[in-house]
Every structure is written in C-alpha cells, then in structure tokens.
PDB file of C-alpha atoms in Angstrom:
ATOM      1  CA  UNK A   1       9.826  -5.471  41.429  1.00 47.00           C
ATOM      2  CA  UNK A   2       6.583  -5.843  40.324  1.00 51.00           C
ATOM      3  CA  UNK A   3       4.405  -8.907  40.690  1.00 54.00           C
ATOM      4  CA  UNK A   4       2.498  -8.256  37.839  1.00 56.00           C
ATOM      5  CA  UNK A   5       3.935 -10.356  35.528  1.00 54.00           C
ATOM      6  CA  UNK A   6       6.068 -13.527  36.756  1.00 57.00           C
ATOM      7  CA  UNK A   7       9.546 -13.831  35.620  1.00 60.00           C
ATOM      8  CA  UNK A   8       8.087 -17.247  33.984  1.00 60.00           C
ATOM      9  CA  UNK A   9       5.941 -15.070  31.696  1.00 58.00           C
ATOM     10  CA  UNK A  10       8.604 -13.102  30.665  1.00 59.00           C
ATOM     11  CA  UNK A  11      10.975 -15.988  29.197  1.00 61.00           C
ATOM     12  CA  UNK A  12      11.091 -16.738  25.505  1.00 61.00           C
ATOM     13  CA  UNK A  13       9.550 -19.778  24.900  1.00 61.00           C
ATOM     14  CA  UNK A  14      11.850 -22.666  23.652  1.00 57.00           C
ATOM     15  CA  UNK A  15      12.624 -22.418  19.949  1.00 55.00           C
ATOM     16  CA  UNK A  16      10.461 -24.703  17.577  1.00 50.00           C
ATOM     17  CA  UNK A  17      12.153 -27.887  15.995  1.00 60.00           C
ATOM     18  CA  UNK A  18      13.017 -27.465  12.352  1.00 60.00           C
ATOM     19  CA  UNK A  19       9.555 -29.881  11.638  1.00 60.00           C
ATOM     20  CA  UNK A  20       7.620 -27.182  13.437  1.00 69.00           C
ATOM     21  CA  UNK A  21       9.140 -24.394  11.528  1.00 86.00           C
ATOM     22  CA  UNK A  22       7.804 -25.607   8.523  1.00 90.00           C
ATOM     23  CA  UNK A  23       4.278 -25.550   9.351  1.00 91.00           C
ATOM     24  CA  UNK A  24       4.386 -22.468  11.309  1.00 92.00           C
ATOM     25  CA  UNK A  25       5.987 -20.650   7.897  1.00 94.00           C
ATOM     26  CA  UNK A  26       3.022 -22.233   5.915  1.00 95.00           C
ATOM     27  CA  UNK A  27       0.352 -21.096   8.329  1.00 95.00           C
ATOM     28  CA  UNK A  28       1.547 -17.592   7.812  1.00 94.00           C
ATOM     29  CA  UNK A  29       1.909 -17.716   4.447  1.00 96.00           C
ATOM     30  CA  UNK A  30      -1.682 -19.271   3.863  1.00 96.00           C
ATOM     31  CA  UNK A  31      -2.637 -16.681   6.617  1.00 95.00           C
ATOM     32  CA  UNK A  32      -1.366 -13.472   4.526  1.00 95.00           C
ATOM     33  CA  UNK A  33      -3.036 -14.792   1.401  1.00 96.00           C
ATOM     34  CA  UNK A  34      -6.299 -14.497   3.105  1.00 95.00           C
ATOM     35  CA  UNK A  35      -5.225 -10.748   3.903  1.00 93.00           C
ATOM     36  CA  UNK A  36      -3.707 -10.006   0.000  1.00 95.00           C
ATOM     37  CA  UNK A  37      -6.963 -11.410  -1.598  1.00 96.00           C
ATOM     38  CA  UNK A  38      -8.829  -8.778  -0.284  1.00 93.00           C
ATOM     39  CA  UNK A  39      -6.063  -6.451  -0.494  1.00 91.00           C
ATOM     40  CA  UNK A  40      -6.379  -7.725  -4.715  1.00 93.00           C
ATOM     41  CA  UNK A  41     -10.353  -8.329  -4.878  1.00 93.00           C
ATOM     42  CA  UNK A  42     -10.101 -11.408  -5.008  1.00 94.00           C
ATOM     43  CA  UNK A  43     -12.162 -14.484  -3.593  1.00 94.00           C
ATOM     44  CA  UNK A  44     -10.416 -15.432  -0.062  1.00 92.00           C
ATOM     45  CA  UNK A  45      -8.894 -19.205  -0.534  1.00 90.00           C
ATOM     46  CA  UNK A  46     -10.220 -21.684   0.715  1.00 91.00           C
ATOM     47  CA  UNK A  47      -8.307 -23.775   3.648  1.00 91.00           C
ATOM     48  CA  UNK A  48      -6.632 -26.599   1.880  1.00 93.00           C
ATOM     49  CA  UNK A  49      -6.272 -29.500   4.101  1.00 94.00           C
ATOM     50  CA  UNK A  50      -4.162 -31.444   1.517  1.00 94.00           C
ATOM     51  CA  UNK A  51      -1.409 -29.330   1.019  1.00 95.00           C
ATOM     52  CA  UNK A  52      -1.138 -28.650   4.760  1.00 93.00           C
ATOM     53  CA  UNK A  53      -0.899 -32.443   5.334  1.00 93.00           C
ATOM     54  CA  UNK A  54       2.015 -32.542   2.536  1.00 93.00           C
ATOM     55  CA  UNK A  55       3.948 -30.077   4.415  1.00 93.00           C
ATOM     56  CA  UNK A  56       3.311 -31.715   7.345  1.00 91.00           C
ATOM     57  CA  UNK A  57       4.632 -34.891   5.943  1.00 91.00           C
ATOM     58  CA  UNK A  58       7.347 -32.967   4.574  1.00 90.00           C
ATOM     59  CA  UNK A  59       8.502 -31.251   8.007  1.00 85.00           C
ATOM     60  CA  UNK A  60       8.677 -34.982   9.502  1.00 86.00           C
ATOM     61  CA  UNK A  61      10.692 -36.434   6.776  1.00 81.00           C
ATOM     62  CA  UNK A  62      13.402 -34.717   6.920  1.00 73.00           C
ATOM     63  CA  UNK A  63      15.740 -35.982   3.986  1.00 78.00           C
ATOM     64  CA  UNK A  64      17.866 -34.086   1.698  1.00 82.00           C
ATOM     65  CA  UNK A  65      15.221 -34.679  -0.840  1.00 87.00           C
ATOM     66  CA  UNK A  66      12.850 -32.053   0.878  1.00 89.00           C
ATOM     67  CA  UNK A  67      15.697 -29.257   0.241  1.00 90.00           C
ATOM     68  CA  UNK A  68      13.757 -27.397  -2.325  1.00 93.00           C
ATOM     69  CA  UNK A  69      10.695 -27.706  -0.812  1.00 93.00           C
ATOM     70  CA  UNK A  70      12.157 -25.881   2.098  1.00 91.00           C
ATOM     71  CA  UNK A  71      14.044 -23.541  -0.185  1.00 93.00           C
ATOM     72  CA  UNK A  72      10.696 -22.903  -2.103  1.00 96.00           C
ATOM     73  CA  UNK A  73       8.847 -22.222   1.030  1.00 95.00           C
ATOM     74  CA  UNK A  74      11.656 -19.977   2.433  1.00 93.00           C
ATOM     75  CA  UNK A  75      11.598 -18.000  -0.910  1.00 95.00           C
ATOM     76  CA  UNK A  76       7.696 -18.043  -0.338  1.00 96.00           C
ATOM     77  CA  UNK A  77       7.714 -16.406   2.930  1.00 95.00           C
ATOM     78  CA  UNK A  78      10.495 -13.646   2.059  1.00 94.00           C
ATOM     79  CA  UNK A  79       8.432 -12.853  -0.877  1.00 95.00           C
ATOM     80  CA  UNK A  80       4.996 -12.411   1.010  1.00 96.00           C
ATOM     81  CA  UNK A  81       6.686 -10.616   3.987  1.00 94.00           C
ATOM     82  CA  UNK A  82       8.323  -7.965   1.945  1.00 94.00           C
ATOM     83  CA  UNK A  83       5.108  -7.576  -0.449  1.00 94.00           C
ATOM     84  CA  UNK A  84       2.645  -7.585   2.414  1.00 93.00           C
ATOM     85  CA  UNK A  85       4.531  -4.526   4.006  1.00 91.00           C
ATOM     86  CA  UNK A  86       4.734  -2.676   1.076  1.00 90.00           C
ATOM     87  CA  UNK A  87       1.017  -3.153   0.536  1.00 91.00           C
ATOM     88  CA  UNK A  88      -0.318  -2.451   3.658  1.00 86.00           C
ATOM     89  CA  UNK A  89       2.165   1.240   4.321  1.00 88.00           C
ATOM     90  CA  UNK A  90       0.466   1.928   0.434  1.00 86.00           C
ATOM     91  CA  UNK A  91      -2.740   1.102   1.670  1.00 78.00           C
ATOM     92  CA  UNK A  92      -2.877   3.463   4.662  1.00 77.00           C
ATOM     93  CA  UNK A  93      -2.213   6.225   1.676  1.00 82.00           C
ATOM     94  CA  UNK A  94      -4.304   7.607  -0.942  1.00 81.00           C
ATOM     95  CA  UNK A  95      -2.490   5.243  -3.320  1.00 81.00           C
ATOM     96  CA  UNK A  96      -4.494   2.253  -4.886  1.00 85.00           C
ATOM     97  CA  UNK A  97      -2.427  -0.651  -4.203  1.00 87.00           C
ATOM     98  CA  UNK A  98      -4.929  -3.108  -5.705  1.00 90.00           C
ATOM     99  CA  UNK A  99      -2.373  -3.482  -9.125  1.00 92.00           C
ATOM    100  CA  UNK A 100       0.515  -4.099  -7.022  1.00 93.00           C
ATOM    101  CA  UNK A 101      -1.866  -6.748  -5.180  1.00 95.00           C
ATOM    102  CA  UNK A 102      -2.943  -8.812  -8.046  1.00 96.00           C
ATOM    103  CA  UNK A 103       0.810  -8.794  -9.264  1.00 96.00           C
ATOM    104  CA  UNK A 104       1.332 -10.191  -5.602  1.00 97.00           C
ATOM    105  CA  UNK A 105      -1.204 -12.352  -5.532  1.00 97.00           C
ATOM    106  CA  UNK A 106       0.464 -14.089  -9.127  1.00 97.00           C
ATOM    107  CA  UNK A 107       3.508 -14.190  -7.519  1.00 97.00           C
ATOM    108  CA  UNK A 108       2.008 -15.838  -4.073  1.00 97.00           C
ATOM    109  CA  UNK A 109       0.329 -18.540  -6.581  1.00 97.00           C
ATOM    110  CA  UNK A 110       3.594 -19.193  -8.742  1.00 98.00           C
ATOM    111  CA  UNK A 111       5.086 -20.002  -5.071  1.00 98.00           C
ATOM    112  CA  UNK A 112       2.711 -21.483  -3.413  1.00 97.00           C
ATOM    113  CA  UNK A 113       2.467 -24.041  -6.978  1.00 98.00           C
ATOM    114  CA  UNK A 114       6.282 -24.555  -6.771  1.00 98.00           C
ATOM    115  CA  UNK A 115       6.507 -25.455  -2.989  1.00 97.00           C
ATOM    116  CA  UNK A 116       3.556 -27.863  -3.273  1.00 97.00           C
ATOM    117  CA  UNK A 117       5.525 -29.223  -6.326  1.00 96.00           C
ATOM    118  CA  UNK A 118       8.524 -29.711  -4.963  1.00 95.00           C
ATOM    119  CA  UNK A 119       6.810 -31.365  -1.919  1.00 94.00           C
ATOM    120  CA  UNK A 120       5.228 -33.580  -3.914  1.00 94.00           C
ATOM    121  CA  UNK A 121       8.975 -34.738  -5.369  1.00 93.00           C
ATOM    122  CA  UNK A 122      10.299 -34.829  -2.132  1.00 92.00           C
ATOM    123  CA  UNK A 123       7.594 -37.003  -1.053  1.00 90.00           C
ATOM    124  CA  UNK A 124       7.229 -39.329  -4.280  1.00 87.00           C
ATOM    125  CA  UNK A 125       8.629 -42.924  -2.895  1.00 59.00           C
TER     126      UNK A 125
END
C-alpha cells in the first residue's frame, strides 16, 4: 500500500443537501454560458448577482411552490450539458459550430428567462 494518497483522500465527499444542489447546478450553468458565448461570438455575460441571490433564496425555501423553478433549472442543465458536448466534439473538427452555438445560446436564454421566472413566482409572498 502506498502512502501516497491517504485513504481519507480517497473517500467521496458527503453528498450536497438538496439547497446546495441548486446553486451548484446554477454555477455550472452560468459557468458554460461563459464557454458557449465564445463558442457563438458573442459578448461573455456578465456575473449577475441578483439572480444568483434568487436561487439562493429559492434553494432555502424549499416549498412546493419552487417545483418549477427546480424543474426549469433541471431542464436548463440537461439542455446545456447535452449542447455543450455536441459543440465542443464539433469544435475539435473542421466543422463551424458557431450556427449550432447561437441556436444554443437562444435556447440557454429562453431557460435561463424561464427559471428566473418561475423563481420569481415561487418567491412572490
């Protein structure tokens, strides 16, 4: 056995609480819109401080109200992940995957409208 790397170091870590999930799925998905805006020439986004603190406040809610939020930002995620893929294999080609980009990029707006929206709702007292 090797005492390179400590048995501690090679446990998974503890899985995140459903609040933490939330935030972690909209870093990545804010994250990989930084990557397809240059992937569609266009301007990187800016960080948006606002609509992180609404999921925020979303993730420690926690009501049945915030159910299409979270389905929204689900649908989000799926859609970026598979997208992102595709792009980046095309991209390593001699294809030009900047019109598949921009139609991404639509689609990544269209979500990223709806989960805010539905946020909002869920939020709305």
């Amino acid at each position: 056995m090797s005492d390179l790397a400590p048995q501690a170091d090679l446990a998974p870590p503890p899985p995140l609480d459903a609040a933490s999930t939330l935030v972690e799925q909209w870093g990545a998905v804010e994250d990989a819109a930084r990557v397809l805006a240059m992937l569609a020439g266009r301007p990187t986004p800016v960080h948006d401080v606002h609509a992180e603190a609404r999921i925020g406040l979303l993730a420690a809610v926690q009501c049945t109200r915030s159910d299409p939020a979270i389905f929204a930002l689900g649908e989000l995620v799926a859609t970026m992940r598979a997208g992102l893929d595709a792009l980046l294999a095309a991209h390593g080609t001699s294809a030009n995957p900047q019109a598949a980009a921009i139609r991404l990029w639509n689609e990544y707006e269209r979500g990223r409208a709806q989960v805010l929206s539905e946020a909002a709702k869920a939020l709305a007292c």
